[in-house]
Amino acid sequence: MRKKPHIVLRTTVILLVLFVAILINLPFIWMLVTSFKTEDAAFTIPPSFLPTIFDFRNFVKAFELIPLSQYVVNTLFVALAVTLLQLVFNSLAAYGLARIRFKGSSIVFMVLIGTLMVPPEVTMVPLYVIVKQFGWINQYKALIVPFMSSAFGIFLLRQFFMGIPRELEEAAIIDGASRMRIFLKIIIPLSKPALYTMSLYTFLAHWNEYMWPLIVINDAKKQMIQVGISQFVSGWETQWTMRMAASTTAVLPIIVFFFFVQRQFVEGISISGLKE
Amino acid sequence: MKWVGLENYIRMFETPDFWGSLWTTVLYVLGTVVPSVILGLLIAMLLNIEWLKGKGIFRTLFYIPVVTSMAAAAVIWGWLYEPNFGLVNYFLSWFGIKSIKWLSDPNYALLGLIIVGVWKRVGYNMVLFLAGLQTIPRTYYEAAEIDGATSWDKFRSITLPLLSPTTLFVVIMQFIASFRVFVSVSVMTRGGPAKSTQVITYYLYENAFRYLKFGYASAIAVFMFALMVVLTLIQFAISKKRVHYS
């Protein structure tokens, strides 16, 4: 065993790490503080790091000025729908690719992995043209259907399924279980951690999505939260206390949620290293 | 729509705005990759110190900007960059730096976006580096210490070479992420002022959805994709000899 270094060095390092942690999160601290300030208190030099009002006045005003509660409901609906659909379709596709050998199965897999290299910015124009032809502009279908499955999710689950011992399935096959039954009764229960991680990524990605709803949704009532809080509404630009209240509504639930699920999340990233 | 052959590509290469957006993107990419990779490595090394307590909580705290949305982050940074009452200019005033119009001065707007981009990604790079650092056996460092190696020796001769596959991966991922910058531009500057932040994704977006030139926008998209593939291949080729795989 090595000796612990001197107390001065240890304290310095801890203070340094603490300083960096506060600095990195200062924008969020500042957002929260500003959302609990009066207009006058927000615009002072030197700025005060303490809130001046202790009620949700700015939040109430923000919810009145822009349809914020509507945004929250819309975004929850879309993000949950996408997550549920991806659970179904990604796991089915991943099981097929992990266990069933068919003609060209490796080519299908390679093409799938290849699409991971194509960023959404590249495909947004053709995707928009398709969605428009379907008459889906301003409809949630445009936000849900193209994302019913994802190459990343399929890849993640396939890798996990590959690690499940085949012997478990072979025993079930001898007992006469069908593929579907094996999938539902053996594979899915054993894959809960992977399904959980995938659901977290998917939900978060769609809660945070900005570009695609910006393109396909123009109706303010149907808008997603990220576009809703960042678009300029007249008289909104300089209302920083209200804008910070709106941002808090979009950001704080995610931060709190992240504290509970961070283990699955961060470790998933170290393993796959693929998704933000 | 009708078939126009290579017309969109020819027009693209003849348009100064296209080259301008490409140059702006290059500046943004170079401006973000180096600091976000170096800072990510430094923070990872801090968190990898054997006797540091509370690593888990710090890792979570450093990761918060990564999981929050760029749209909300851009709104928040808009407030931080406010010229008269923003926190950034207030801190700078301590060092005698006069008020900077971060998002409305063409000389500073891109730098403003670069700072946000680095801030948003450092935690992600840190997690990847941390995973890489944890694969280096402690015994290597202990052996080096017995031989009287300094901290710098250990960093240069053990950490850096053994971390090179991770570093390559982080750099490529950061390159691609930076190249795709869109949300912060769309929320904070809309490509302005004076096109100083018109990166290629925003140029693509404007052509497609503001001027409704889908053909032209698609040509930009294809060019973008080709460029990303080429960049990735070049990086792999360059580093093939320089990266140490254990």
XYZ file of N, CA and C in Angstrom, chain A residues 48-250:
609
model
N -26.226 39.846 -7.556
C -26.357 39.159 -6.277
C -26.589 37.675 -6.513
N -25.926 36.869 -5.694
C -26.073 35.417 -5.868
C -27.215 34.847 -5.031
N -28.027 35.733 -4.483
C -29.139 35.246 -3.673
C -30.461 35.589 -4.352
N -31.426 34.700 -4.255
C -32.742 35.002 -4.822
C -33.416 36.110 -4.010
N -34.297 36.846 -4.672
C -34.983 37.921 -3.968
C -36.468 37.642 -3.755
N -37.023 36.687 -4.508
C -38.426 36.352 -4.280
C -38.531 34.877 -3.946
N -39.472 34.556 -3.110
C -39.560 33.185 -2.631
C -40.893 32.540 -3.000
N -41.403 32.921 -4.153
C -42.565 32.213 -4.685
C -42.313 31.939 -6.170
N -43.295 31.369 -6.837
C -43.093 30.934 -8.218
C -43.661 31.948 -9.222
N -43.595 33.212 -8.843
C -44.126 34.294 -9.667
C -43.633 34.228 -11.122
N -42.308 34.125 -11.286
C -41.764 34.107 -12.654
C -42.224 32.885 -13.433
N -42.380 31.793 -12.719
C -42.849 30.575 -13.382
C -44.289 30.761 -13.847
N -45.115 31.326 -12.960
C -46.517 31.554 -13.324
C -46.592 32.459 -14.544
N -45.797 33.542 -14.522
C -45.820 34.483 -15.656
C -45.328 33.817 -16.945
N -44.275 32.981 -16.805
C -43.748 32.295 -17.990
C -44.792 31.329 -18.557
N -45.506 30.631 -17.664
C -46.530 29.694 -18.107
C -47.690 30.423 -18.772
N -47.894 31.700 -18.390
C -48.961 32.470 -19.023
C -48.534 33.009 -20.381
N -47.253 33.447 -20.446
C -46.768 34.090 -21.667
C -46.579 33.094 -22.805
N -46.029 31.928 -22.499
C -45.897 30.887 -23.525
C -46.607 29.642 -22.994
N -47.161 28.792 -23.889
C -47.923 27.623 -23.416
C -47.006 26.535 -22.862
N -46.335 26.839 -21.763
C -45.290 25.965 -21.238
C -45.822 24.618 -20.755
N -46.996 24.643 -20.072
C -47.538 23.364 -19.583
C -47.928 22.476 -20.767
N -48.406 23.129 -21.831
C -48.736 22.381 -23.057
C -47.473 21.737 -23.635
N -46.374 22.499 -23.651
C -45.102 21.962 -24.157
C -44.672 20.730 -23.357
N -44.795 20.831 -22.043
C -44.368 19.720 -21.189
C -45.176 18.465 -21.521
N -46.501 18.631 -21.621
C -47.369 17.495 -21.931
C -47.027 16.924 -23.311
N -46.894 17.808 -24.309
C -46.577 17.361 -25.675
C -45.279 16.553 -25.697
N -44.261 17.115 -25.051
C -42.944 16.486 -25.120
C -42.937 15.164 -24.369
N -43.608 15.127 -23.210
C -43.699 13.860 -22.473
C -44.369 12.801 -23.340
N -45.454 13.181 -23.995
C -46.177 12.231 -24.836
C -45.278 11.683 -25.954
N -44.632 12.585 -26.682
C -43.808 12.145 -27.814
C -42.625 11.306 -27.329
N -41.948 11.785 -26.289
C -40.754 11.077 -25.820
C -41.120 9.693 -25.270
N -42.226 9.594 -24.572
C -42.636 8.293 -24.042
C -43.084 7.356 -25.166
N -43.814 7.902 -26.142
C -44.262 7.074 -27.267
C -43.062 6.512 -28.019
N -42.093 7.379 -28.292
C -40.899 6.931 -29.016
C -40.169 5.852 -28.213
N -40.043 6.075 -26.903
C -39.320 5.122 -26.061
C -40.013 3.755 -26.059
N -41.325 3.752 -25.898
C -42.055 2.479 -25.876
C -41.933 1.750 -27.208
N -42.102 2.484 -28.307
C -41.999 1.857 -29.627
C -40.598 1.302 -29.856
N -39.588 2.062 -29.410
C -38.214 1.575 -29.596
C -37.945 0.337 -28.762
N -38.545 0.260 -27.588
C -38.367 -0.944 -26.774
C -38.851 -2.161 -27.555
N -40.013 -2.035 -28.192
C -40.583 -3.154 -28.944
C -39.736 -3.465 -30.170
N -39.540 -2.458 -31.033
C -38.930 -2.738 -32.338
C -37.425 -2.980 -32.239
N -36.734 -2.214 -31.404
C -35.288 -2.432 -31.282
C -34.984 -3.820 -30.725
N -35.761 -4.244 -29.715
C -35.433 -5.534 -29.110
C -35.737 -6.673 -30.086
N -36.842 -6.549 -30.839
C -37.145 -7.592 -31.826
C -36.062 -7.662 -32.896
N -35.692 -6.497 -33.421
C -34.666 -6.471 -34.465
C -33.334 -6.984 -33.921
N -33.008 -6.567 -32.715
C -31.732 -6.967 -32.124
C -31.693 -8.476 -31.889
N -32.797 -9.052 -31.477
C -32.829 -10.494 -31.253
C -32.628 -11.241 -32.566
N -33.322 -10.761 -33.588
C -33.148 -11.365 -34.915
C -31.691 -11.325 -35.358
N -31.061 -10.185 -35.171
C -29.674 -10.037 -35.624
C -28.703 -10.797 -34.732
N -29.071 -11.003 -33.484
C -28.157 -11.688 -32.564
C -28.234 -13.205 -32.723
N -29.422 -13.737 -33.034
C -29.599 -15.181 -32.942
C -30.010 -15.892 -34.232
N -30.724 -15.186 -35.099
C -31.238 -15.889 -36.282
C -30.328 -15.620 -37.472
N -29.768 -16.701 -38.025
C -28.926 -16.565 -39.212
C -29.817 -16.670 -40.437
N -29.865 -15.604 -41.203
C -30.596 -15.690 -42.467
C -29.705 -15.158 -43.560
N -30.123 -15.391 -44.802
C -29.296 -14.973 -45.929
C -29.109 -13.461 -45.885
N -27.866 -13.026 -45.822
C -27.594 -11.593 -45.806
C -27.729 -10.944 -44.443
N -27.795 -11.750 -43.389
C -27.973 -11.139 -42.071
C -26.774 -10.280 -41.677
N -25.578 -10.704 -42.094
C -24.416 -9.892 -41.731
C -24.397 -8.590 -42.528
N -24.913 -8.651 -43.774
C -24.970 -7.418 -44.583
C -25.960 -6.438 -43.952
N -27.107 -6.968 -43.526
C -28.105 -6.121 -42.876
C -27.490 -5.430 -41.661
N -26.719 -6.207 -40.905
C -26.096 -5.642 -39.712
C -25.080 -4.561 -40.077
N -24.272 -4.823 -41.101
C -23.267 -3.845 -41.527
C -23.923 -2.543 -41.996
N -25.003 -2.670 -42.760
C -25.711 -1.477 -43.239
C -26.251 -0.682 -42.054
N -26.778 -1.417 -41.098
C -27.333 -0.791 -39.900
C -26.257 0.010 -39.162
N -25.095 -0.622 -38.971
C -23.990 0.058 -38.298
C -23.530 1.254 -39.124
N -23.551 1.065 -40.448
C -23.152 2.155 -41.341
C -24.009 3.397 -41.152
N -25.312 3.196 -40.905
C -26.184 4.363 -40.755
C -25.852 5.161 -39.496
N -25.156 4.536 -38.554
C -24.738 5.276 -37.354
C -23.767 6.397 -37.714
N -23.070 6.221 -38.840
C -22.095 7.226 -39.258
C -22.752 8.427 -39.931
N -24.019 8.284 -40.327
C -24.687 9.381 -41.027
C -25.411 10.258 -39.999
N -24.938 11.477 -39.814
C -25.593 12.322 -38.812
C -26.968 12.790 -39.285
N -27.881 13.071 -38.355
C -29.241 13.472 -38.728
C -29.292 14.743 -39.576
N -28.271 15.621 -39.433
C -28.265 16.842 -40.244
C -28.236 16.512 -41.731
N -27.586 15.391 -42.054
C -27.439 15.006 -43.458
C -28.763 14.481 -44.010
N -29.540 13.806 -43.181
C -30.771 13.195 -43.691
C -32.011 14.047 -43.445
N -31.840 15.219 -42.816
C -33.056 15.951 -42.440
C -33.841 16.467 -43.645
N -33.151 16.845 -44.720
C -33.884 17.357 -45.878
C -34.725 16.253 -46.537
N -34.127 15.119 -46.931
C -34.973 14.061 -47.503
C -36.062 13.580 -46.547
N -35.749 13.493 -45.276
C -36.758 13.055 -44.310
C -37.926 14.044 -44.262
N -37.578 15.316 -44.330
C -38.630 16.344 -44.336
C -39.517 16.214 -45.576
N -38.885 15.987 -46.728
C -39.651 15.858 -47.974
C -40.616 14.675 -47.869
N -40.141 13.559 -47.308
C -40.995 12.372 -47.159
C -42.170 12.681 -46.221
N -41.838 13.253 -45.059
C -42.862 13.533 -44.047
C -43.910 14.510 -44.604
N -43.446 15.472 -45.395
C -44.355 16.460 -45.994
C -45.302 15.791 -46.998
N -44.731 14.861 -47.790
C -45.559 14.150 -48.773
C -46.647 13.324 -48.094
N -46.334 12.831 -46.911
C -47.330 12.075 -46.154
C -48.379 12.992 -45.527
N -48.148 14.292 -45.593
C -49.065 15.245 -44.958
C -48.966 15.253 -43.451
N -47.761 15.018 -42.954
C -47.576 14.889 -41.499
C -47.031 16.150 -40.829
N -46.871 17.221 -41.595
C -46.350 18.444 -40.982
C -47.330 18.893 -39.906
N -46.786 19.337 -38.785
C -47.598 19.741 -37.631
C -48.326 18.596 -36.949
N -47.901 17.366 -37.234
C -48.520 16.237 -36.540
C -47.454 15.467 -35.765
N -47.863 14.883 -34.665
C -46.899 14.138 -33.845
C -46.352 12.918 -34.567
N -47.121 12.422 -35.542
C -46.618 11.301 -36.345
C -45.219 11.605 -36.896
N -45.031 12.859 -37.294
C -43.738 13.254 -37.865
C -42.620 13.148 -36.832
N -42.980 13.297 -35.562
C -41.966 13.240 -34.508
C -41.765 11.820 -33.989
N -42.744 10.955 -34.239
C -42.698 9.614 -33.651
C -42.309 8.544 -34.680
N -43.024 8.505 -35.783
C -42.859 7.392 -36.721
C -41.416 7.225 -37.237
N -40.742 8.309 -37.656
C -39.378 8.087 -38.160
C -38.414 7.568 -37.086
N -38.813 7.638 -35.812
C -37.894 7.248 -34.738
C -38.396 6.037 -33.959
N -39.243 5.231 -34.610
C -39.796 4.042 -33.951
C -38.716 3.021 -33.614
N -37.632 3.063 -34.378
C -36.500 2.214 -34.018
C -35.239 3.003 -34.303
N -34.147 2.594 -33.702
C -32.904 3.313 -33.974
C -31.754 2.329 -34.096
N -30.838 2.646 -35.001
C -29.693 1.766 -35.221
C -28.881 1.634 -33.938
N -28.753 2.759 -33.220
C -27.984 2.723 -31.982
C -28.608 1.772 -30.961
N -29.935 1.876 -30.798
C -30.625 1.010 -29.844
C -30.529 -0.458 -30.227
N -30.686 -0.745 -31.507
C -30.584 -2.126 -31.976
C -29.188 -2.673 -31.701
N -28.185 -1.844 -32.014
C -26.800 -2.259 -31.797
C -26.536 -2.562 -30.326
N -26.975 -1.646 -29.467
C -26.767 -1.807 -28.028
C -27.384 -3.112 -27.527
N -28.638 -3.369 -27.934
C -29.336 -4.558 -27.460
C -28.751 -5.830 -28.069
N -28.373 -5.749 -29.348
C -27.786 -6.928 -29.989
C -26.531 -7.364 -29.243
N -25.680 -6.403 -28.908
C -24.447 -6.748 -28.200
C -24.785 -7.417 -26.865
N -25.814 -6.937 -26.206
C -26.202 -7.519 -24.930
C -26.764 -8.925 -25.115
N -27.631 -9.085 -26.110
C -28.240 -10.401 -26.368
C -27.180 -11.448 -26.699
N -26.134 -11.008 -27.430
C -25.073 -11.938 -27.819
C -24.386 -12.532 -26.584
N -24.398 -11.763 -25.506
C -23.720 -12.219 -24.291
C -24.544 -13.192 -23.460
N -25.808 -13.395 -23.824
C -26.642 -14.325 -23.059
C -26.326 -15.754 -23.529
N -26.016 -16.667 -22.602
C -25.624 -18.028 -23.029
C -26.717 -18.720 -23.855
N -26.286 -19.321 -24.954
C -27.230 -20.010 -25.835
C -27.882 -21.208 -25.157
N -27.166 -21.786 -24.184
C -27.670 -22.995 -23.522
C -29.069 -22.774 -22.948
N -29.294 -21.537 -22.446
C -30.597 -21.232 -21.862
C -31.706 -21.414 -22.887
N -31.417 -20.976 -24.126
C -32.425 -21.086 -25.179
C -32.559 -22.520 -25.668
N -31.400 -23.205 -25.756
C -31.433 -24.577 -26.274
C -32.325 -25.470 -25.413
N -32.233 -25.279 -24.103
C -33.089 -26.050 -23.209
C -34.555 -25.788 -23.509
N -34.881 -24.520 -23.760
C -36.277 -24.166 -24.047
C -36.726 -24.735 -25.387
N -35.795 -24.736 -26.376
C -36.152 -25.279 -27.698
C -36.488 -26.759 -27.570
N -35.679 -27.496 -26.785
C -35.935 -28.927 -26.583
C -37.312 -29.136 -25.955
N -37.671 -28.237 -25.067
C -39.005 -28.325 -24.450
C -40.118 -27.879 -25.389
N -39.763 -27.460 -26.608
C -40.773 -27.120 -27.607
C -41.254 -25.690 -27.578
N -40.482 -24.779 -26.960
C -40.906 -23.373 -26.928
C -40.662 -22.713 -28.290
N -41.540 -21.805 -28.675
C -41.377 -21.094 -29.946
C -40.360 -19.978 -29.767
N -39.863 -19.436 -30.919
C -38.916 -18.323 -30.894
C -39.463 -17.151 -30.083
N -40.724 -16.830 -30.350
C -41.351 -15.687 -29.689
C -41.420 -15.909 -28.183
N -41.745 -17.143 -27.810
C -41.858 -17.460 -26.391
C -40.490 -17.358 -25.705
N -39.474 -17.858 -26.396
C -38.114 -17.763 -25.856
C -37.726 -16.293 -25.663
N -38.043 -15.517 -26.704
C -37.729 -14.082 -26.667
C -38.401 -13.403 -25.474
N -39.685 -13.687 -25.306
C -40.441 -12.987 -24.257
C -40.124 -13.511 -22.852
N -39.896 -14.851 -22.756
C -39.775 -15.435 -21.414
C -38.326 -15.564 -20.943
N -37.377 -15.586 -21.881
C -35.976 -15.758 -21.468
C -35.156 -14.500 -21.742
N -35.156 -14.077 -23.009
C -34.269 -12.973 -23.402
C -34.663 -11.661 -22.716
N -35.933 -11.286 -22.826
C -36.357 -9.990 -22.274
C -36.123 -9.907 -20.760
N -36.548 -10.894 -19.971
C -36.297 -10.774 -18.514
C -34.810 -10.677 -18.163
N -33.952 -11.344 -18.972
C -32.520 -11.306 -18.673
C -31.872 -9.991 -19.119
N -32.582 -9.243 -19.979
C -31.960 -8.052 -20.589
C -32.428 -6.757 -19.967
N -33.059 -6.845 -18.812
C -33.620 -5.625 -18.223
C -32.611 -4.477 -18.114
N -31.352 -4.740 -17.669
C -30.421 -3.596 -17.566
C -30.201 -2.894 -18.904
N -30.038 -3.687 -19.980
C -29.793 -3.091 -21.296
C -31.028 -2.346 -21.791
N -32.197 -2.925 -21.571
C -33.434 -2.269 -22.010
C -33.643 -0.960 -21.242
N -33.289 -0.998 -19.967
C -33.399 0.177 -19.120
C -32.487 1.298 -19.628
N -31.217 0.929 -19.875
C -30.261 1.920 -20.366
C -30.723 2.516 -21.687
N -31.167 1.643 -22.599
C -31.616 2.125 -23.905
C -32.803 3.074 -23.758
N -33.742 2.729 -22.861
C -34.913 3.585 -22.656
C -34.506 4.961 -22.137
N -33.525 4.957 -21.223
C -33.064 6.244 -20.686
C -32.492 7.128 -21.783
N -31.593 6.559 -22.602
C -31.008 7.334 -23.705
C -32.096 7.887 -24.609
N -33.042 7.003 -24.967
C -34.052 7.385 -25.945
C -34.942 8.491 -25.392
N -35.407 8.299 -24.175
C -36.290 9.304 -23.592
C -35.580 10.655 -23.508
N -34.343 10.617 -23.007
C -33.594 11.854 -22.837
C -33.350 12.543 -24.180
N -32.963 11.756 -25.182
C -32.681 12.331 -26.501
C -33.918 13.021 -27.057
N -35.087 12.430 -26.833
C -36.293 13.024 -27.409
C -36.862 14.149 -26.551
N -36.593 14.124 -25.271
C -36.958 15.263 -24.436
C -36.096 16.476 -24.816
N -34.837 16.213 -25.136
C -33.903 17.296 -25.454
C -33.898 17.694 -26.922
N -34.648 16.994 -27.763
C -34.573 17.221 -29.206
C -35.034 18.628 -29.580
N -34.273 19.247 -30.465
C -34.579 20.618 -30.869
C -34.767 20.743 -32.382
N -33.822 20.204 -33.147
C -33.781 20.489 -34.586
C -35.001 19.970 -35.340
N -35.343 18.703 -35.107
C -36.410 18.107 -35.898
C -37.777 18.733 -35.619
N -38.185 18.911 -34.339
C -39.446 19.623 -34.112
C -39.429 21.048 -34.662
N -38.277 21.704 -34.631
C -38.175 23.059 -35.199
C -38.586 23.038 -36.668
N -38.245 21.942 -37.354
C -38.500 21.846 -38.786
C -39.945 21.419 -39.077
N -40.449 20.422 -38.359
C -41.739 19.844 -38.771
C -42.945 20.368 -37.992
N -42.721 21.089 -36.887
C -43.859 21.619 -36.120
C -43.831 23.147 -36.179
N -44.887 23.737 -36.707
C -44.963 25.201 -36.736
C -46.064 25.731 -35.837
N -46.957 24.843 -35.431
C -48.092 25.231 -34.609
C -47.622 25.368 -33.148
N -47.753 26.584 -32.621
C -47.228 26.853 -31.271
C -47.816 25.909 -30.221
N -49.061 25.539 -30.384
C -49.720 24.684 -29.390
C -49.175 23.262 -29.405
N -48.612 22.860 -30.544
C -48.138 21.480 -30.670
C -46.633 21.375 -30.469
N -45.991 22.496 -30.171
C -44.525 22.520 -30.153
C -43.947 21.702 -28.992
N -42.701 21.262 -29.199
C -41.956 20.543 -28.155
C -41.262 21.573 -27.247
N -40.920 21.140 -26.045
C -40.476 22.104 -25.030
C -39.187 22.833 -25.419
N -38.213 22.117 -25.990
C -36.925 22.774 -26.258
C -37.056 23.886 -27.281
N -37.876 23.663 -28.296
C -38.094 24.723 -29.285
C -38.919 25.825 -28.638
N -39.934 25.412 -27.869
C -40.830 26.379 -27.238
C -40.105 27.380 -26.346
N -39.170 26.892 -25.537
C -38.519 27.808 -24.590
C -37.444 28.659 -25.254
N -36.956 28.246 -26.416
C -35.835 28.988 -26.989
C -36.236 29.882 -28.163
N -37.455 29.691 -28.672
C -37.865 30.563 -29.770
C -38.218 31.938 -29.228
N -38.059 32.925 -30.085
C -38.359 34.286 -29.661
C -39.835 34.585 -29.826
N -40.468 34.885 -28.709
C -41.827 35.390 -28.757
C -41.683 36.885 -28.518
N -42.526 37.695 -29.155
C -42.339 39.149 -29.034
C -42.407 39.553 -27.558
N -41.483 40.401 -27.168
C -41.420 40.846 -25.779
C -40.807 39.818 -24.843
N -40.286 38.765 -25.388
C -39.788 37.628 -24.617
C -38.284 37.721 -24.460
N -37.635 38.319 -25.488
C -36.167 38.302 -25.550
C -35.477 38.808 -24.293
N -35.952 39.923 -23.772
C -35.232 40.532 -22.660
C -35.847 40.184 -21.305
N -36.874 39.352 -21.315
C -37.522 38.959 -20.047
C -36.738 37.829 -19.406
N -35.523 38.137 -18.985
C -34.618 37.061 -18.579
C -35.110 36.282 -17.361
N -35.784 36.944 -16.424
C -36.230 36.187 -15.244
C -37.250 35.122 -15.656
N -38.136 35.491 -16.592
C -39.122 34.513 -17.072
C -38.490 33.446 -17.957
N -37.549 33.878 -18.781
C -36.877 32.893 -19.641
C -36.100 31.877 -18.799
N -35.518 32.359 -17.687
C -34.799 31.425 -16.811
C -35.780 30.491 -16.105
N -36.968 31.003 -15.778
C -37.993 30.139 -15.186
C -38.404 29.057 -16.192
N -38.571 29.452 -17.448
C -38.936 28.480 -18.484
C -37.821 27.454 -18.685
N -36.558 27.927 -18.706
C -35.427 27.004 -18.862
C -35.351 26.045 -17.683
N -35.607 26.563 -16.494
C -35.590 25.704 -15.309
C -36.607 24.578 -15.459
N -37.781 24.921 -15.988
C -38.815 23.911 -16.201
C -38.327 22.811 -17.150
N -37.537 23.191 -18.143
C -37.076 22.208 -19.121
C -35.876 21.406 -18.626
